[in-house]
Amino acid sequence: QVQLVESGGGLVQAGGSLRLSCAASTRTFSTYDMGWFRQAPGKEREFVAAIRWSGSSTSYADSVKGRFTISRDNNKNTVYLQMNSLKPEDTAVYYCAASSVITPGKYDFWGQGTQVTVSS
């Protein structure tokens, strides 16, 4: 089992920045690909960004490309999401998730989420 705890959400004005963190309670963090997802009120959960277990490869949703950066520190069992140039449409609950390298793309473990609110 992997427990994930997100932090760093909050209220920010449009154009501002936030950095989300997700701490994982596992000794095998480096064997998991990590992803960030978000869910806005009344909408389905959507993919935001992902990073491979080694940090060598990242991917982003088109809506955040060039504004958000995902990174990880395997020594600290933590994955980050740096969010710049925030827009009101980025308002959502943000979740981190873990996918074992054995089953890539299958996110079996999820955090409880952290609220991000961007005011116009």
Short mmCIF file of C-alpha atoms in Angstrom, two decimals:
data_model
loop_
_atom_site.label_atom_id
_atom_site.label_comp_id
_atom_site.label_asym_id
_atom_site.label_seq_id
_atom_site.Cartn_x
_atom_site.Cartn_y
_atom_site.Cartn_z
CA GLN A 1 0.00 0.00 0.00
CA VAL A 2 1.04 3.55 -0.73
CA GLN A 3 -0.37 6.47 1.20
CA LEU A 4 -0.25 9.85 -0.52
CA VAL A 5 -0.73 13.21 1.16
CA GLU A 6 -1.04 16.38 -0.89
CA SER A 7 -0.35 19.89 0.38
CA GLY A 8 0.21 23.37 -0.91
CA GLY A 9 -3.22 24.24 -2.22
CA GLY A 10 -4.91 27.53 -1.50
CA LEU A 11 -6.41 30.70 -2.89
CA VAL A 12 -4.41 32.71 -5.42
CA GLN A 13 -5.16 35.49 -7.87
CA ALA A 14 -5.08 34.90 -11.59
CA GLY A 15 -1.52 35.08 -12.86
CA GLY A 16 -0.12 33.85 -9.57
CA SER A 17 1.74 30.68 -8.68
CA LEU A 18 1.40 27.73 -6.32
CA ARG A 19 3.51 24.67 -5.70
CA LEU A 20 1.76 21.47 -4.73
CA SER A 21 3.56 18.67 -2.94
CA CYS A 22 2.63 15.04 -2.54
CA ALA A 23 4.42 12.97 0.07
CA ALA A 24 4.37 9.19 -0.30
CA SER A 25 4.66 6.74 2.56
CA THR A 26 6.51 3.90 0.88
CA ARG A 27 10.09 2.67 0.82
CA THR A 28 9.73 1.89 -2.87
CA PHE A 29 8.72 5.34 -4.13
CA SER A 30 11.21 5.11 -6.99
CA THR A 31 9.27 2.17 -8.43
CA TYR A 32 6.18 4.26 -9.04
CA ASP A 33 5.29 6.59 -11.84
CA MET A 34 3.44 9.58 -10.39
CA GLY A 35 0.63 11.70 -11.74
CA TRP A 36 -1.38 14.77 -10.90
CA PHE A 37 -5.08 14.95 -11.71
CA ARG A 38 -7.75 17.52 -10.97
CA GLN A 39 -11.50 17.70 -10.66
CA ALA A 40 -13.50 20.89 -10.93
CA PRO A 41 -17.07 21.18 -9.57
CA GLY A 42 -19.51 19.44 -11.86
CA LYS A 43 -16.77 18.05 -14.08
CA GLU A 44 -15.02 14.73 -14.40
CA ARG A 45 -11.55 14.18 -13.08
CA GLU A 46 -8.91 14.99 -15.68
CA PHE A 47 -5.23 14.30 -16.18
CA VAL A 48 -2.83 17.17 -15.51
CA ALA A 49 0.73 15.83 -15.55
CA ALA A 50 2.79 12.70 -15.02
CA ILE A 51 6.39 11.78 -14.38
CA ARG A 52 8.16 8.46 -14.78
CA TRP A 53 9.73 6.69 -11.80
CA SER A 54 13.19 7.99 -12.68
CA GLY A 55 12.10 11.51 -13.48
CA SER A 56 13.47 11.09 -16.99
CA SER A 57 10.17 11.65 -18.75
CA THR A 58 7.20 13.90 -18.15
CA SER A 59 3.89 14.53 -19.87
CA TYR A 60 1.28 17.26 -19.58
CA ALA A 61 -2.27 18.03 -20.55
CA ASP A 62 -2.43 20.60 -23.34
CA SER A 63 -4.30 22.99 -21.04
CA VAL A 64 -1.33 23.29 -18.64
CA LYS A 65 1.62 22.79 -20.96
CA GLY A 66 4.13 25.61 -20.58
CA ARG A 67 2.61 26.76 -17.27
CA PHE A 68 2.89 23.72 -14.98
CA THR A 69 5.97 21.66 -14.18
CA ILE A 70 5.99 18.26 -12.52
CA SER A 71 9.09 17.05 -10.70
CA ARG A 72 10.05 14.52 -8.07
CA ASP A 73 12.64 13.91 -5.39
CA ASN A 74 13.03 10.19 -4.83
CA ASN A 75 15.19 10.82 -1.77
CA LYS A 76 12.28 12.64 -0.14
CA ASN A 77 9.51 10.40 -1.52
CA THR A 78 7.82 13.51 -2.85
CA VAL A 79 6.39 14.67 -6.15
CA TYR A 80 5.73 18.33 -6.92
CA LEU A 81 3.56 20.36 -9.24
CA GLN A 82 4.74 23.90 -9.84
CA MET A 83 1.85 25.92 -11.22
CA ASN A 84 2.54 29.30 -12.79
CA SER A 85 0.36 31.80 -14.64
CA LEU A 86 -2.69 30.35 -12.96
CA LYS A 87 -6.10 30.93 -14.51
CA PRO A 88 -9.58 30.79 -12.97
CA GLU A 89 -10.22 27.64 -15.01
CA ASP A 90 -7.42 25.91 -13.06
CA THR A 91 -9.69 25.98 -10.00
CA ALA A 92 -10.19 22.39 -8.87
CA VAL A 93 -9.30 19.79 -6.30
CA TYR A 94 -5.89 18.44 -7.23
CA TYR A 95 -4.99 14.83 -6.58
CA CYS A 96 -1.73 12.98 -6.84
CA ALA A 97 -1.68 9.33 -7.77
CA ALA A 98 0.83 6.48 -8.00
CA SER A 99 1.18 3.87 -10.70
CA SER A 100 3.49 0.90 -10.23
CA VAL A 101 6.09 0.51 -12.99
CA ILE A 102 4.76 -3.04 -13.32
CA THR A 103 1.39 -1.69 -14.47
CA PRO A 104 2.15 1.67 -16.10
CA GLY A 105 -0.79 3.98 -16.50
CA LYS A 106 -2.84 2.18 -13.89
CA TYR A 107 -3.09 4.53 -10.94
CA ASP A 108 -3.94 2.37 -7.97
CA PHE A 109 -3.18 4.79 -5.15
CA TRP A 110 -4.66 8.26 -4.66
CA GLY A 111 -4.31 11.08 -2.21
CA GLN A 112 -7.19 12.90 -0.55
CA GLY A 113 -6.76 15.99 -2.70
CA THR A 114 -5.93 19.64 -2.11
CA GLN A 115 -8.11 22.56 -3.16
CA VAL A 116 -6.75 25.17 -5.56
CA THR A 117 -8.87 28.26 -6.12
CA VAL A 118 -7.86 30.92 -8.62
CA SER A 119 -9.72 34.20 -8.42
CA SER A 120 -10.15 36.49 -11.39
#
